[in-house]
PDB file of C-alpha atoms in Angstrom:
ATOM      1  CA  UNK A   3      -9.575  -7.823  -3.143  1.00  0.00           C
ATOM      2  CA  UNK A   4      -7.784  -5.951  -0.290  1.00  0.00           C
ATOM      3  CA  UNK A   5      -5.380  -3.094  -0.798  1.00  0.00           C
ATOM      4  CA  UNK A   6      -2.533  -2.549   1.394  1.00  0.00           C
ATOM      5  CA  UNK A   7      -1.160   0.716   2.439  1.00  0.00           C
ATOM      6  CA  UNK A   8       2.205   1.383   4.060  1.00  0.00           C
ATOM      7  CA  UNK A   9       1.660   4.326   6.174  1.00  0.00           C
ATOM      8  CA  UNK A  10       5.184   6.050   7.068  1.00  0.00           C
ATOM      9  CA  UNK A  11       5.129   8.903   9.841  1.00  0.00           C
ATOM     10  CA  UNK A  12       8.475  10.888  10.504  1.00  0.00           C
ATOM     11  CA  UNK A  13       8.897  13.260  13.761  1.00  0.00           C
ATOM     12  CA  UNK A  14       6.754  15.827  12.585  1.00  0.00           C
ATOM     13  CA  UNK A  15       3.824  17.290  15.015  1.00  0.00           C
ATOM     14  CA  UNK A  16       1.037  15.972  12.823  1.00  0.00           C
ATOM     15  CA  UNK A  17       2.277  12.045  13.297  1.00  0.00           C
ATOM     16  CA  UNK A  18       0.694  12.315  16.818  1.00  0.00           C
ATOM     17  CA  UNK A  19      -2.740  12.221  14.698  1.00  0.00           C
ATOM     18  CA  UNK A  20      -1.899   8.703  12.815  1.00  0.00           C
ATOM     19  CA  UNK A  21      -4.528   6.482  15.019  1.00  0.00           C
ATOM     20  CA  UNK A  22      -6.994   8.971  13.538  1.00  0.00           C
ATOM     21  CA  UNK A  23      -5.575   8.906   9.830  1.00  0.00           C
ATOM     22  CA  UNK A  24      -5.677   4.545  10.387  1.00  0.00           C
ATOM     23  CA  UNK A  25      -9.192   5.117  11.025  1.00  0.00           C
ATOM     24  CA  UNK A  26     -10.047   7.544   8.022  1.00  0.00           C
ATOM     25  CA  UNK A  27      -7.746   5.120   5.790  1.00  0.00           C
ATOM     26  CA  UNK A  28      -9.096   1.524   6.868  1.00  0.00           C
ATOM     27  CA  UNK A  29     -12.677   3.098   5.800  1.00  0.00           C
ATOM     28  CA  UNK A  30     -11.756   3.956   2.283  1.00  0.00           C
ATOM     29  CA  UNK A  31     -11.124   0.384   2.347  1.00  0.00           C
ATOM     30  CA  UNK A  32      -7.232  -0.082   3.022  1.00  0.00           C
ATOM     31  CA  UNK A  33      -5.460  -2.585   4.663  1.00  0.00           C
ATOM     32  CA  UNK A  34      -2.703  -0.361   6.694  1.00  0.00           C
ATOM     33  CA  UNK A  35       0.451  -1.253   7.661  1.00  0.00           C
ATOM     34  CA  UNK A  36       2.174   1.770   9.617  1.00  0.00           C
ATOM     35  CA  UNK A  37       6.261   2.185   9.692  1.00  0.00           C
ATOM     36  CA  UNK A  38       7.601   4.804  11.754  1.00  0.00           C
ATOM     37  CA  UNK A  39      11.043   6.789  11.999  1.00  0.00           C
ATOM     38  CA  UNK A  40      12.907   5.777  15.275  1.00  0.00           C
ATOM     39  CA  UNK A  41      11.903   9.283  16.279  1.00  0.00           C
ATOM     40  CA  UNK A  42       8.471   9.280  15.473  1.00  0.00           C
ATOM     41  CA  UNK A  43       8.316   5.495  17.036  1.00  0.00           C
ATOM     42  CA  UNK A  44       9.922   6.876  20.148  1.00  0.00           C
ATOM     43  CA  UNK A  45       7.239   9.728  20.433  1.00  0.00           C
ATOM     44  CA  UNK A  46       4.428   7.443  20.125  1.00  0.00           C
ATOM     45  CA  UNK A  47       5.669   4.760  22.130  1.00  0.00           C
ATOM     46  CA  UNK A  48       2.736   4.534  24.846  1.00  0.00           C
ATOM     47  CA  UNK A  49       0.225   3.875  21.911  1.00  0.00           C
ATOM     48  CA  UNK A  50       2.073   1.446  19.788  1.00  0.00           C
ATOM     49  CA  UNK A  51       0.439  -1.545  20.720  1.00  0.00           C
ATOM     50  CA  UNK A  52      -3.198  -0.030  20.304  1.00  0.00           C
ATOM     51  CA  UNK A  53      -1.525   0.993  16.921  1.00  0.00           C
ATOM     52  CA  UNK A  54      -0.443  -2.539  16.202  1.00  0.00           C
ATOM     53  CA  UNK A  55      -3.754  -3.611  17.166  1.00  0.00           C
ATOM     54  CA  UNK A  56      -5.594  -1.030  14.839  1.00  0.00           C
ATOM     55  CA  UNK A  57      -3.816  -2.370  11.857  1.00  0.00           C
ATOM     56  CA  UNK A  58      -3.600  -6.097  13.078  1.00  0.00           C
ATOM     57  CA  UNK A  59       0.079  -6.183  12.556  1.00  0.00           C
ATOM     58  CA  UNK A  60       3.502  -5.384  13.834  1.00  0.00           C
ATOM     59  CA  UNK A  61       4.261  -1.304  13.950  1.00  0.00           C
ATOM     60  CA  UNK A  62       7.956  -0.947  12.502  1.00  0.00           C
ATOM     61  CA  UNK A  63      10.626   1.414  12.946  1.00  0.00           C
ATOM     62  CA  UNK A  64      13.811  -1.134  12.047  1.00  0.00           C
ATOM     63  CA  UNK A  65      14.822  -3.227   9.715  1.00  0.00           C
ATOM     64  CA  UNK A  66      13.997  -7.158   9.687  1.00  0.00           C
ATOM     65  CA  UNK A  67      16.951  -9.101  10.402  1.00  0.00           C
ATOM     66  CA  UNK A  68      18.587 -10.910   7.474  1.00  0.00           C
ATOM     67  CA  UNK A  69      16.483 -14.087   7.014  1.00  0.00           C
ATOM     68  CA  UNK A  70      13.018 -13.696   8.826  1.00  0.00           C
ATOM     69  CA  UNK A  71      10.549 -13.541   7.015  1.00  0.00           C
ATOM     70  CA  UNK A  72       8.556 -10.267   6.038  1.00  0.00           C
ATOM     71  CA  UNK A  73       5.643 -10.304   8.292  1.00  0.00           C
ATOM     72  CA  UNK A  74       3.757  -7.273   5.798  1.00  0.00           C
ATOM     73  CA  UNK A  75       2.198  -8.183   2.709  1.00  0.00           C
ATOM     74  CA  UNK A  76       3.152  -6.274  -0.567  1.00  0.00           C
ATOM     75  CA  UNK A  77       2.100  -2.869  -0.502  1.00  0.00           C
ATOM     76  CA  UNK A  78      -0.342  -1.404  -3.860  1.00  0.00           C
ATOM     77  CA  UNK A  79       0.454   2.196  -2.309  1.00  0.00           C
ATOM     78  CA  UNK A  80       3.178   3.610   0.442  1.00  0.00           C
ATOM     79  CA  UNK A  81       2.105   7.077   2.000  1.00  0.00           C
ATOM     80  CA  UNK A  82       4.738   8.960   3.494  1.00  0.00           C
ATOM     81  CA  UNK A  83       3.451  11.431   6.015  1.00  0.00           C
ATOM     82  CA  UNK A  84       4.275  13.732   7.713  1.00  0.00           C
ATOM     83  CA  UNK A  85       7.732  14.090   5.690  1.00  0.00           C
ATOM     84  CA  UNK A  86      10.388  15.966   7.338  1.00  0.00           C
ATOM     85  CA  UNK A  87      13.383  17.486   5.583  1.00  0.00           C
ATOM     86  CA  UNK A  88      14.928  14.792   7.110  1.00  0.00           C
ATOM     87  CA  UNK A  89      13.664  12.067   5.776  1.00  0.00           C
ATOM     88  CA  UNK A  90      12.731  13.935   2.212  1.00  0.00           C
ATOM     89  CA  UNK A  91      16.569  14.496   1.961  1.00  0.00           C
ATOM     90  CA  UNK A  92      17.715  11.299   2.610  1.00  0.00           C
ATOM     91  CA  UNK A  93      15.095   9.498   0.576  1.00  0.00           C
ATOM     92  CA  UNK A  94      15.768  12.132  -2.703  1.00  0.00           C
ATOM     93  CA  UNK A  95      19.769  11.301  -1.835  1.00  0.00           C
ATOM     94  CA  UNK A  96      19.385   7.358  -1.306  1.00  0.00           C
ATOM     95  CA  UNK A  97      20.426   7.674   2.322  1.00  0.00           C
ATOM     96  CA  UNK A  98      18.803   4.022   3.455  1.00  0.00           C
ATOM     97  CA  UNK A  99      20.217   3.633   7.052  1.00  0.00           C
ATOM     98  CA  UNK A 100      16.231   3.894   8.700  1.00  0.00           C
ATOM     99  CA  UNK A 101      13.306   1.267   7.757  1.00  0.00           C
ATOM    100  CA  UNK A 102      11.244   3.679   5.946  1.00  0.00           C
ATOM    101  CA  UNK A 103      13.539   5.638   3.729  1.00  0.00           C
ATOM    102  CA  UNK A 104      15.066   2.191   2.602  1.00  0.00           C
ATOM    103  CA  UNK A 105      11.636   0.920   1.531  1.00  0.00           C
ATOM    104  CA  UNK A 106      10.605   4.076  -0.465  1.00  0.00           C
ATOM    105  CA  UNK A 107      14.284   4.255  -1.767  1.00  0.00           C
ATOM    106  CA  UNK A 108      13.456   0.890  -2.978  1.00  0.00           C
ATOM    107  CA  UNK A 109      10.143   0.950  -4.041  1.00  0.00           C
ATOM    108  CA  UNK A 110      11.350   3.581  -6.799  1.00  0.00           C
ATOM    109  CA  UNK A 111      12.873   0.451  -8.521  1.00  0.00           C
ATOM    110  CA  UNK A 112      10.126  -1.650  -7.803  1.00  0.00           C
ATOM    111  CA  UNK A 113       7.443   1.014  -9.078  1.00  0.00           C
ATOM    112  CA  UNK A 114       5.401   1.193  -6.274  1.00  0.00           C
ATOM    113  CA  UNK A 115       3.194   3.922  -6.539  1.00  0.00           C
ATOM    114  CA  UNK A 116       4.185   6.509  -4.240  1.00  0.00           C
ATOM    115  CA  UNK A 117       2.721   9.636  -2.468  1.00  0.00           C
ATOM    116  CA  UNK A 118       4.495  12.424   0.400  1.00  0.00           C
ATOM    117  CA  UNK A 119       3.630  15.433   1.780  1.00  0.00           C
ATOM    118  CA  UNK A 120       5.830  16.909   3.555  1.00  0.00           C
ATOM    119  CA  UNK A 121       5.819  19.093   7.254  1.00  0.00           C
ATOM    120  CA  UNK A 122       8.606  21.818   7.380  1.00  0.00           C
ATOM    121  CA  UNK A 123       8.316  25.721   8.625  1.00  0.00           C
ATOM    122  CA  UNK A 124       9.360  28.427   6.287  1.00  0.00           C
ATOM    123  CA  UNK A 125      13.071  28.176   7.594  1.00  0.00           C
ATOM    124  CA  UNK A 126      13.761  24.640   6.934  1.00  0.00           C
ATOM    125  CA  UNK A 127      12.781  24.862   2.945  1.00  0.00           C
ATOM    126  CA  UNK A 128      15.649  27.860   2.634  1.00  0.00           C
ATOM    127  CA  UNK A 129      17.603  25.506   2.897  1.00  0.00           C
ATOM    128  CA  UNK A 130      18.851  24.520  -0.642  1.00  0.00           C
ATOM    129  CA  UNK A 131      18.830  20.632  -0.638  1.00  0.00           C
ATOM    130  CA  UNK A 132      14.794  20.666  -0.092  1.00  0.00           C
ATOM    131  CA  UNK A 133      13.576  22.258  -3.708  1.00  0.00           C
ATOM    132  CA  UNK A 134      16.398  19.902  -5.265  1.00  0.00           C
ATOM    133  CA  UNK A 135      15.127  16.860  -3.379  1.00  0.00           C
ATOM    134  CA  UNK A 136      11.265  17.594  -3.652  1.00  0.00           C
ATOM    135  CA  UNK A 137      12.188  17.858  -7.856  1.00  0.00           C
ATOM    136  CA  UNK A 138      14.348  13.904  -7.620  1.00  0.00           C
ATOM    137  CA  UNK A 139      10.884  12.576  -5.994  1.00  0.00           C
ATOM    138  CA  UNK A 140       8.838  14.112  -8.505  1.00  0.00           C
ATOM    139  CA  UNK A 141      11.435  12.802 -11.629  1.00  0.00           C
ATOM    140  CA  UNK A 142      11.557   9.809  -9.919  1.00  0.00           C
ATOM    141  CA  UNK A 143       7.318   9.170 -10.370  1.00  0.00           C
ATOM    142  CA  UNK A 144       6.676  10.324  -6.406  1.00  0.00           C
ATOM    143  CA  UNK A 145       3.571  12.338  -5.742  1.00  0.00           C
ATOM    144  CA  UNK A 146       4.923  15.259  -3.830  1.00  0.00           C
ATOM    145  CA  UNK A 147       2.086  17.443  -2.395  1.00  0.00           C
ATOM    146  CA  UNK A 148       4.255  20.254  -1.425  1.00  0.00           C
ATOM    147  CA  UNK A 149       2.592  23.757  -2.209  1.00  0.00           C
ATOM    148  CA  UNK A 150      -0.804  24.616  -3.490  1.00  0.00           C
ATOM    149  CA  UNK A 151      -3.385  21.669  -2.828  1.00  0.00           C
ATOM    150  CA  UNK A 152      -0.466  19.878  -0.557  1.00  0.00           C
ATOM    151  CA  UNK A 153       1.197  21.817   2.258  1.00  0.00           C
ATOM    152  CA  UNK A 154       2.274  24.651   2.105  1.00  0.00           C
ATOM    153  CA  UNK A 155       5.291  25.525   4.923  1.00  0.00           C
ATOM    154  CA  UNK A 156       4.328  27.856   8.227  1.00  0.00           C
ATOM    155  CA  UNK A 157       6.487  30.068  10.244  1.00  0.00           C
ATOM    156  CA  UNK A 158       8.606  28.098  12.729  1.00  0.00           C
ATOM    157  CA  UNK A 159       6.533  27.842  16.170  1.00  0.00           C
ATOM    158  CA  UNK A 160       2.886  28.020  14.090  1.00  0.00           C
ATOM    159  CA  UNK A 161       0.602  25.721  13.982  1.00  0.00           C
ATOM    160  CA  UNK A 162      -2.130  24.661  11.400  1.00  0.00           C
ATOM    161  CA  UNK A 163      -4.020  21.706  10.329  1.00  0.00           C
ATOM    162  CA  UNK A 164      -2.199  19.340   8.393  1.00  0.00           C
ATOM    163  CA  UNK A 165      -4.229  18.127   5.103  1.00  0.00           C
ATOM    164  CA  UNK A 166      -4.328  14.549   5.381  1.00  0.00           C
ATOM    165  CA  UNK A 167      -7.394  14.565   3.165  1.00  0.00           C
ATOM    166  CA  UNK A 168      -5.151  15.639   0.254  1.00  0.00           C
ATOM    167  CA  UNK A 169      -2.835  12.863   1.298  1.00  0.00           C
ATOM    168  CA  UNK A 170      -5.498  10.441   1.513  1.00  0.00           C
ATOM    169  CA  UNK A 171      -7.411  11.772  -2.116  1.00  0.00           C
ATOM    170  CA  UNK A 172      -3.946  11.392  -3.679  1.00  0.00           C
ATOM    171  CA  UNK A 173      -3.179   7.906  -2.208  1.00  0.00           C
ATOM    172  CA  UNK A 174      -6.798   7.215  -3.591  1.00  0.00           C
ATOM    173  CA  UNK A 175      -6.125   8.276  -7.630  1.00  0.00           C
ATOM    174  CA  UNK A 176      -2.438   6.776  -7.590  1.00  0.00           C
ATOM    175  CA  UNK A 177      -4.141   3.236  -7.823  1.00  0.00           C
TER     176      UNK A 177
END
């Protein structure tokens, strides 16, 4: 039996690592499908098509136009990572104008099981939205890996690994 996974990368540094994580993913045994923020698409635009052709289907930053048909398969899992304040905000808030906030805002209802980590410095989580929005996800049934095990937020300018083996390892127990 195949499992899909929708992949969603935001315009965070560690997005420019995602033919990598399709790699790691597809040998746990997943059957990716990758949606992007226009950003994110825009910043990996020279390697979209060897994307597409990594997961054997279309890369997607928009929404489908009302009546074609959905080209992805249901998904058993949606990863969303890297999560910028951004996009945590506007998913927490039901703010659905890009592809990939409207299909996690969604997939609340529909009980898809859900996991994010998020990729903000030390100044963007001072900002008081964040710790409310990280606790709607979590109310809401999302796996947040924010803090200890997840990621936990550098200074602005410094750079560390991002822990897409806890993303992966959670993706792994929510089915």
């Amino acid at each position: 039996m195949t499992r899909t996974l929708y992949l969603f990368g935001t315009a965070a540094p560690p997005v420019m690592d995602i033919a990598q994580v399709i790699s790691d993913v597809q040998t746990r045994g997943w059957d990716v499908r990758l949606g992007l923020t226009p950003t994110a698409a825009r910043w990996l635009g020279p390697v979209l098509p060897d994307l597409e052709r990594r997961t054997g289907a279309p890369v997607r930053s928009e929404y489908k136009l009302p009546g074609e048909p959905d080209v992805w398969p249901k998904a058993d899992v949606i990863l969303v990572a890297p999560a910028t304040l951004n996009t945590i905000n506007q998913w927490a808030l039901g703010l659905t104008e890009k592809f990939v906030v409207g299909v996690v805002a969604e997939g609340i209802g529909k009980k898809i099981p859900m996991v994010t980590m998020p990729c903000v410095n030390a100044a963007y989580v001072q900002h008081p939205q964040f710790e409310q929005s990280i606790e709607t996800l979590r109310d809401a049934g999302v796996t947040v890996l924010y803090g200890e095990g997840g990621f936990v937020p550098n200074q602005p300018g410094e750079s560390r690994p991002y822990p897409w083996r806890a993303a992966l390892d959670a993706v792994d127990r929510r089915v």
